[in-house]
Amino acid sequence: MTIPTSVPGGRQVVAIPDLHGRSDLLRAAAEAFPEAHFISLGDAIDRGPHSLDTVSHLLELRAEGRATLLMGNHERMAWEGLRWYRQHQGTHDLGDYRRAMEGLSWWMKNGGESVRRELSSLTLERFPRLLADYLDALERVVYVTEDGQIHIQVPGAPSVLVAHASPPVRHREYPDPQEALLWLRPFEGPFALPPGVVYSVHGHTPVRMPLRLGRHVYLDLGAYETGLLATLPLTVQTLSEVTVLAGRGDPARANRYPVMGDPVSARALSVRLDGSARRM
């Protein structure tokens, strides 16, 4: 089943939260919204079974002009070792190599081991080119205007801010706003929004249902274990209905996720084994 994609005056832009290796749900989303431009909210890798296939399909969509890819905290951890190893290749400084190995260990202890299992082996010296290309393609925050255009800086027109965990704000634990937006949790807000931003959209923190907390919308339904992926068409002046793609998984695991804020209107589509979707 496909979702109508008409947007007055522009293209449809759809936010997709933390996939964590669920390439089947990504393909179902691409089928459900065949004309849409997707914004991946980050955390496409780790934990779930098919990180590399997920990354590959996201890069294909990006090459077709159909996706903007954002960094999540899991990509940030994966990038830490790679960036220091690249620096070491230029400097040959053993301190840079030590930092690279520490970065790799940080990632492996926090979800990266699932990617290593997919590849059978993963080292800095033989870092997969596909994953490196994906990490190089990531933005941190974007702004979507009513015409479906995506901006790297706050635009002059009203917009929706999209980032992995929070808006880019200074926080006592994360003084760099570009780091804070990867790590902050809803209970650490509410967060200030730039002038002209109507609301913001995030993943990162698994919740039982799509919800709104003040002017922040949270979509992460723990897809890698629940099989539930929230997809949100972005419109500026109103909040659209969420379509939840329901695939293989255990929805009951969502019972341990927090309940907070106000639920967002949502409908469900079931995902068949072939990745197609139909209304439940």
mmCIF file of C-alpha atoms in Angstrom, residues 144-146 157-160 196-199 212 234-240:
data_model
loop_
_atom_site.group_PDB
_atom_site.id
_atom_site.type_symbol
_atom_site.label_atom_id
_atom_site.label_comp_id
_atom_site.label_asym_id
_atom_site.label_seq_id
_atom_site.Cartn_x
_atom_site.Cartn_y
_atom_site.Cartn_z
ATOM 1 C CA VAL A 144 12.398 21.664 6.664
ATOM 2 C CA THR A 145 10.163 24.401 5.245
ATOM 3 C CA GLU A 146 6.558 23.999 4.088
ATOM 4 C CA ALA A 157 10.611 30.965 6.602
ATOM 5 C CA PRO A 158 8.879 28.938 9.336
ATOM 6 C CA SER A 159 10.362 25.447 9.599
ATOM 7 C CA VAL A 160 10.588 22.124 11.425
ATOM 8 C CA GLY A 196 10.949 30.621 13.245
ATOM 9 C CA VAL A 197 11.109 26.926 14.174
ATOM 10 C CA VAL A 198 7.566 25.729 14.922
ATOM 11 C CA TYR A 199 8.479 22.332 16.405
ATOM 12 C CA ARG A 212 4.726 15.281 21.691
ATOM 13 C CA LEU A 234 6.721 16.812 7.951
ATOM 14 C CA THR A 235 4.399 19.777 7.653
ATOM 15 C CA VAL A 236 5.157 23.055 9.354
ATOM 16 C CA GLN A 237 1.963 24.575 10.677
ATOM 17 C CA THR A 238 0.246 21.321 11.653
ATOM 18 C CA LEU A 239 1.463 17.968 12.938
ATOM 19 C CA SER A 240 0.708 15.157 10.492
#
